[in-house]
PDB file of C-alpha atoms in Angstrom:
ATOM      1  CA  MET V 119      99.741 102.555 101.669  1.00  0.00           C
ATOM      2  CA  PHE V 120      97.634 102.751 104.951  1.00  0.00           C
ATOM      3  CA  VAL V 121      94.384 100.952 105.266  1.00  0.00           C
ATOM      4  CA  TYR V 122      94.147 100.209 109.004  1.00  0.00           C
ATOM      5  CA  SER V 123      96.166  99.822 112.256  1.00  0.00           C
ATOM      6  CA  GLN V 124      96.616  96.761 114.174  1.00  0.00           C
ATOM      7  CA  ASP V 125      93.957  97.770 116.720  1.00  0.00           C
ATOM      8  CA  GLN V 126      91.506  98.416 113.820  1.00  0.00           C
ATOM      9  CA  PHE V 127      92.359  95.019 112.461  1.00  0.00           C
ATOM     10  CA  HIS V 128      91.600  93.291 115.832  1.00  0.00           C
ATOM     11  CA  LYS V 129      88.231  95.148 116.070  1.00  0.00           C
ATOM     12  CA  LEU V 130      87.308  94.187 112.507  1.00  0.00           C
ATOM     13  CA  MET V 131      88.171  90.630 113.199  1.00  0.00           C
ATOM     14  CA  ARG V 132      86.590  90.636 116.702  1.00  0.00           C
ATOM     15  CA  ILE V 133      89.777  89.199 118.190  1.00  0.00           C
ATOM     16  CA  ASP V 134      92.118  90.345 120.989  1.00  0.00           C
ATOM     17  CA  SER V 135      95.934  90.803 120.700  1.00  0.00           C
ATOM     18  CA  ASP V 136      96.569  87.237 122.059  1.00  0.00           C
ATOM     19  CA  TRP V 137      94.748  85.484 119.168  1.00  0.00           C
ATOM     20  CA  LYS V 138      97.148  83.451 117.032  1.00  0.00           C
ATOM     21  CA  ARG V 139      96.480  81.268 114.101  1.00  0.00           C
ATOM     22  CA  ASP V 140      98.789  79.231 111.848  1.00  0.00           C
ATOM     23  CA  SER V 141      98.792  80.994 108.486  1.00  0.00           C
ATOM     24  CA  MET V 142      97.720  83.969 106.501  1.00  0.00           C
ATOM     25  CA  ILE V 143      98.126  85.090 103.011  1.00  0.00           C
ATOM     26  CA  ASP V 144      97.997  88.619 101.734  1.00  0.00           C
ATOM     27  CA  LEU V 145      97.032  88.714  97.890  1.00  0.00           C
ATOM     28  CA  GLY V 146      98.534  91.541  96.149  1.00  0.00           C
ATOM     29  CA  ALA V 147     100.520  92.665  99.151  1.00  0.00           C
ATOM     30  CA  GLY V 148     102.525  95.529  97.656  1.00  0.00           C
ATOM     31  CA  ASP V 149     105.491  96.347  99.918  1.00  0.00           C
ATOM     32  CA  GLY V 150     104.063  94.396 102.838  1.00  0.00           C
ATOM     33  CA  LYS V 151     103.384  97.440 105.112  1.00  0.00           C
ATOM     34  CA  VAL V 152      99.663  96.454 105.557  1.00  0.00           C
ATOM     35  CA  THR V 153     100.767  92.750 105.826  1.00  0.00           C
ATOM     36  CA  ALA V 154     102.907  93.803 108.795  1.00  0.00           C
ATOM     37  CA  VAL V 155      99.843  95.203 110.577  1.00  0.00           C
ATOM     38  CA  MET V 156      98.328  91.657 110.667  1.00  0.00           C
ATOM     39  CA  ALA V 157     101.477  89.556 110.922  1.00  0.00           C
ATOM     40  CA  ASP V 158     101.649  89.315 114.647  1.00  0.00           C
ATOM     41  CA  SER V 159      98.569  87.218 114.586  1.00  0.00           C
ATOM     42  CA  PHE V 160     100.161  84.399 112.491  1.00  0.00           C
ATOM     43  CA  HIS V 161     102.925  82.002 112.741  1.00  0.00           C
ATOM     44  CA  ARG V 162     103.381  81.899 108.817  1.00  0.00           C
ATOM     45  CA  ILE V 163     102.916  84.733 106.595  1.00  0.00           C
ATOM     46  CA  TYR V 164     102.569  84.205 102.847  1.00  0.00           C
ATOM     47  CA  ALA V 165     102.074  86.992 100.172  1.00  0.00           C
ATOM     48  CA  THR V 166     101.560  87.362  96.361  1.00  0.00           C
ATOM     49  CA  GLU V 167     102.611  90.217  94.381  1.00  0.00           C
ATOM     50  CA  MET V 168     103.038  90.824  90.712  1.00  0.00           C
ATOM     51  CA  SER V 169     105.714  93.536  90.861  1.00  0.00           C
ATOM     52  CA  THR V 170     109.242  92.009  91.134  1.00  0.00           C
ATOM     53  CA  GLN V 171     110.352  95.193  93.098  1.00  0.00           C
ATOM     54  CA  MET V 172     107.492  94.759  95.681  1.00  0.00           C
ATOM     55  CA  GLN V 173     108.429  90.861  95.822  1.00  0.00           C
ATOM     56  CA  LYS V 174     111.922  91.905  96.877  1.00  0.00           C
ATOM     57  CA  GLN V 175     110.672  94.088  99.716  1.00  0.00           C
ATOM     58  CA  LEU V 176     108.270  91.278 100.914  1.00  0.00           C
ATOM     59  CA  LEU V 177     111.223  88.893 100.938  1.00  0.00           C
ATOM     60  CA  GLN V 178     113.192  91.337 103.008  1.00  0.00           C
ATOM     61  CA  ARG V 179     110.343  91.540 105.467  1.00  0.00           C
ATOM     62  CA  GLY V 180     110.688  87.839 105.927  1.00  0.00           C
ATOM     63  CA  TYR V 181     107.494  86.760 104.131  1.00  0.00           C
ATOM     64  CA  GLU V 182     107.262  83.789 101.869  1.00  0.00           C
ATOM     65  CA  VAL V 183     106.346  85.129  98.367  1.00  0.00           C
ATOM     66  CA  LEU V 184     104.073  82.605  96.286  1.00  0.00           C
ATOM     67  CA  ASP V 185     103.433  82.662  92.657  1.00  0.00           C
ATOM     68  CA  ILE V 186     100.079  84.243  91.818  1.00  0.00           C
ATOM     69  CA  GLU V 187      98.846  80.720  90.695  1.00  0.00           C
ATOM     70  CA  SER V 188     100.466  78.352  93.076  1.00  0.00           C
ATOM     71  CA  TRP V 189      99.125  79.996  96.173  1.00  0.00           C
ATOM     72  CA  LYS V 190      95.832  78.275  95.635  1.00  0.00           C
ATOM     73  CA  THR V 191      97.050  74.863  96.432  1.00  0.00           C
ATOM     74  CA  ASN V 192      97.553  75.605 100.163  1.00  0.00           C
ATOM     75  CA  SER V 193      95.024  76.372 102.765  1.00  0.00           C
ATOM     76  CA  TYR V 194      94.951  79.417 105.033  1.00  0.00           C
ATOM     77  CA  ASP V 195      93.392  80.701 108.332  1.00  0.00           C
ATOM     78  CA  VAL V 196      93.066  84.218 106.967  1.00  0.00           C
ATOM     79  CA  ILE V 197      93.127  85.547 103.293  1.00  0.00           C
ATOM     80  CA  SER V 198      93.677  89.087 102.808  1.00  0.00           C
ATOM     81  CA  CYS V 199      92.567  90.692  99.552  1.00  0.00           C
ATOM     82  CA  LEU V 200      92.963  94.439 100.004  1.00  0.00           C
ATOM     83  CA  ASN V 201      91.944  96.702  97.119  1.00  0.00           C
ATOM     84  CA  LEU V 202      92.613  94.020  94.570  1.00  0.00           C
ATOM     85  CA  LEU V 203      89.073  93.098  93.307  1.00  0.00           C
ATOM     86  CA  ASP V 204      89.031  96.327  91.175  1.00  0.00           C
ATOM     87  CA  ARG V 205      92.450  95.626  89.793  1.00  0.00           C
ATOM     88  CA  CYS V 206      92.334  92.009  88.752  1.00  0.00           C
ATOM     89  CA  ASP V 207      90.952  90.668  85.400  1.00  0.00           C
ATOM     90  CA  ARG V 208      88.780  87.930  86.909  1.00  0.00           C
ATOM     91  CA  PRO V 209      87.460  89.008  90.412  1.00  0.00           C
ATOM     92  CA  MET V 210      84.701  86.391  90.711  1.00  0.00           C
ATOM     93  CA  THR V 211      87.226  83.618  89.833  1.00  0.00           C
ATOM     94  CA  LEU V 212      89.617  85.194  92.385  1.00  0.00           C
ATOM     95  CA  LEU V 213      86.922  85.063  95.088  1.00  0.00           C
ATOM     96  CA  ARG V 214      86.127  81.381  94.268  1.00  0.00           C
ATOM     97  CA  ASP V 215      89.837  80.602  94.533  1.00  0.00           C
ATOM     98  CA  ILE V 216      89.881  82.288  97.855  1.00  0.00           C
ATOM     99  CA  ARG V 217      86.985  80.129  98.926  1.00  0.00           C
ATOM    100  CA  SER V 218      88.658  77.041  97.968  1.00  0.00           C
ATOM    101  CA  ALA V 219      91.762  77.810  99.749  1.00  0.00           C
ATOM    102  CA  LEU V 220      90.172  79.044 103.084  1.00  0.00           C
ATOM    103  CA  LYS V 221      90.173  76.760 106.045  1.00  0.00           C
ATOM    104  CA  PRO V 222      86.599  75.920 107.110  1.00  0.00           C
ATOM    105  CA  ASP V 223      86.831  78.220 110.106  1.00  0.00           C
ATOM    106  CA  GLY V 224      88.804  80.774 108.441  1.00  0.00           C
ATOM    107  CA  TYR V 225      88.314  84.477 107.637  1.00  0.00           C
ATOM    108  CA  VAL V 226      88.784  86.669 104.504  1.00  0.00           C
ATOM    109  CA  VAL V 227      89.514  90.260 104.690  1.00  0.00           C
ATOM    110  CA  VAL V 228      88.413  92.283 101.620  1.00  0.00           C
ATOM    111  CA  ALA V 229      88.843  95.877 100.983  1.00  0.00           C
ATOM    112  CA  SER V 230      87.077  97.584  98.209  1.00  0.00           C
ATOM    113  CA  VAL V 231      87.459 101.281  97.105  1.00  0.00           C
ATOM    114  CA  PHE V 232      84.376 103.347  96.828  1.00  0.00           C
ATOM    115  CA  PRO V 233      83.203 104.359  94.074  1.00  0.00           C
ATOM    116  CA  TYR V 234      83.896 100.991  92.338  1.00  0.00           C
ATOM    117  CA  SER V 235      86.005 101.652  89.201  1.00  0.00           C
ATOM    118  CA  PRO V 236      87.765  98.629  87.720  1.00  0.00           C
ATOM    119  CA  TYR V 237      91.114  99.155  86.066  1.00  0.00           C
ATOM    120  CA  VAL V 238      93.267  96.168  84.857  1.00  0.00           C
ATOM    121  CA  GLU V 239      96.641  97.356  83.881  1.00  0.00           C
ATOM    122  CA  ALA V 240      97.460  93.953  82.118  1.00  0.00           C
ATOM    123  CA  ASN V 241      94.232  94.043  80.026  1.00  0.00           C
ATOM    124  CA  THR V 242      95.103  96.539  77.290  1.00  0.00           C
ATOM    125  CA  ALA V 243      92.995  94.585  74.723  1.00  0.00           C
ATOM    126  CA  LEU V 244      89.783  95.489  76.582  1.00  0.00           C
ATOM    127  CA  ASP V 245      90.845  99.163  77.372  1.00  0.00           C
ATOM    128  CA  PHE V 246      91.872  98.139  80.818  1.00  0.00           C
ATOM    129  CA  ARG V 247      88.400  96.695  81.778  1.00  0.00           C
ATOM    130  CA  PRO V 248      88.264  93.391  83.474  1.00  0.00           C
ATOM    131  CA  THR V 249      87.100  90.139  81.627  1.00  0.00           C
ATOM    132  CA  GLU V 250      84.780  89.362  84.422  1.00  0.00           C
ATOM    133  CA  LYS V 251      82.431  92.187  85.653  1.00  0.00           C
ATOM    134  CA  LEU V 252      81.081  92.563  89.215  1.00  0.00           C
ATOM    135  CA  SER V 253      77.431  93.577  89.529  1.00  0.00           C
ATOM    136  CA  ILE V 254      78.191  96.904  91.183  1.00  0.00           C
ATOM    137  CA  ALA V 255      76.593 100.162  90.197  1.00  0.00           C
ATOM    138  CA  SER V 256      76.278 102.082  93.345  1.00  0.00           C
ATOM    139  CA  SER V 257      75.884 105.794  94.043  1.00  0.00           C
ATOM    140  CA  SER V 258      76.272 105.494  97.786  1.00  0.00           C
ATOM    141  CA  VAL V 259      78.530 103.625 100.106  1.00  0.00           C
ATOM    142  CA  GLU V 260      75.496 101.769 101.500  1.00  0.00           C
ATOM    143  CA  GLU V 261      74.454 100.519  98.053  1.00  0.00           C
ATOM    144  CA  HIS V 262      78.193  99.561  97.394  1.00  0.00           C
ATOM    145  CA  ILE V 263      78.163  97.409 100.585  1.00  0.00           C
ATOM    146  CA  ASN V 264      74.772  95.860  99.865  1.00  0.00           C
ATOM    147  CA  GLN V 265      75.670  95.120  96.215  1.00  0.00           C
ATOM    148  CA  LEU V 266      78.951  93.523  97.061  1.00  0.00           C
ATOM    149  CA  VAL V 267      77.518  91.337  99.855  1.00  0.00           C
ATOM    150  CA  ASN V 268      74.469  90.240  97.802  1.00  0.00           C
ATOM    151  CA  ASN V 269      75.820  90.215  94.441  1.00  0.00           C
ATOM    152  CA  VAL V 270      79.336  89.285  94.734  1.00  0.00           C
ATOM    153  CA  PHE V 271      80.092  87.728  98.229  1.00  0.00           C
ATOM    154  CA  LYS V 272      77.159  85.526  98.870  1.00  0.00           C
ATOM    155  CA  PRO V 273      77.183  83.891  95.365  1.00  0.00           C
ATOM    156  CA  THR V 274      80.871  82.965  95.931  1.00  0.00           C
ATOM    157  CA  GLY V 275      80.167  81.279  99.239  1.00  0.00           C
ATOM    158  CA  PHE V 276      80.722  84.015 101.994  1.00  0.00           C
ATOM    159  CA  SER V 277      78.723  85.431 104.910  1.00  0.00           C
ATOM    160  CA  LEU V 278      79.484  88.826 106.271  1.00  0.00           C
ATOM    161  CA  HIS V 279      81.298  88.882 109.670  1.00  0.00           C
ATOM    162  CA  SER V 280      81.896  92.555 109.965  1.00  0.00           C
ATOM    163  CA  VAL V 281      82.123  95.748 107.834  1.00  0.00           C
ATOM    164  CA  SER V 282      83.684  99.188 108.268  1.00  0.00           C
ATOM    165  CA  ARG V 283      84.405 102.258 106.176  1.00  0.00           C
ATOM    166  CA  VAL V 284      87.946 103.723 106.396  1.00  0.00           C
ATOM    167  CA  PRO V 285      90.146 106.122 104.629  1.00  0.00           C
ATOM    168  CA  TYR V 286      92.601 104.514 102.386  1.00  0.00           C
ATOM    169  CA  LEU V 287      95.883 106.465 102.008  1.00  0.00           C
ATOM    170  CA  CYS V 288      97.922 105.533  99.004  1.00  0.00           C
ATOM    171  CA  GLU V 289     100.928 106.736  97.189  1.00  0.00           C
ATOM    172  CA  GLY V 290     100.424 109.564  94.730  1.00  0.00           C
ATOM    173  CA  ASP V 291     101.905 110.512  91.461  1.00  0.00           C
ATOM    174  CA  LEU V 292     103.865 113.533  90.052  1.00  0.00           C
ATOM    175  CA  THR V 293     101.121 116.062  90.806  1.00  0.00           C
ATOM    176  CA  THR V 294      99.815 114.718  94.057  1.00  0.00           C
ATOM    177  CA  SER V 295     102.028 113.219  96.883  1.00  0.00           C
ATOM    178  CA  PHE V 296      99.246 110.912  98.224  1.00  0.00           C
ATOM    179  CA  TYR V 297      95.561 110.167  97.600  1.00  0.00           C
ATOM    180  CA  VAL V 298      92.917 109.724 100.212  1.00  0.00           C
ATOM    181  CA  LEU V 299      90.185 107.197  99.013  1.00  0.00           C
ATOM    182  CA  HIS V 300      87.143 105.677 100.537  1.00  0.00           C
ATOM    183  CA  ASP V 301      87.702 102.054 101.368  1.00  0.00           C
ATOM    184  CA  VAL V 302      85.102  99.629 102.671  1.00  0.00           C
ATOM    185  CA  ILE V 303      86.591  96.756 104.681  1.00  0.00           C
ATOM    186  CA  PHE V 304      84.723  93.391 104.695  1.00  0.00           C
ATOM    187  CA  VAL V 305      85.541  90.473 106.937  1.00  0.00           C
ATOM    188  CA  LEU V 306      83.921  87.350 105.585  1.00  0.00           C
ATOM    189  CA  THR V 307      83.505  83.716 106.635  1.00  0.00           C
ATOM    190  CA  PRO V 308      82.458  80.679 104.698  1.00  0.00           C
ATOM    191  CA  SER V 309      78.762  80.310 104.237  1.00  0.00           C
TER     192      SER V 309
END
């Protein structure tokens, strides 16, 4: 998976390469390749991941893997939530948990695939739809950004720091080796 480079991360955060904070957590970190892009800016790196195979890879990279519930008891300088809102059952609850675990001067990095199309693998009872629905019904990237900021991020206690549209390259399947999707990256701060 490729979302952004280290230079792009620095530009989105509006930081230089010398910027260093204590801790970050990457929620739904996958194999940790994107986590590695951000890691040089932090002393301690935490991650969550549901896949046991991916957890092993995260541990091999030296990241501390936390349970998908216990991470909320800590506080972090940066919380990364890349391409997770459309894959989790309760995205508004997740954002409120992120807000509670974020240090007062912290940042949240959220990536959202456009067009928004939620699919929750664990929720077969609801035909893979999330229990909590986000108020997003956009036909353009601009609407997508505005609806996420006004209908999702502001109500959960965040202000927009920066935003960018990037290509999101992810692993394919048996018919396609990789997919290119449209991602919108938001950097948020507490309101």
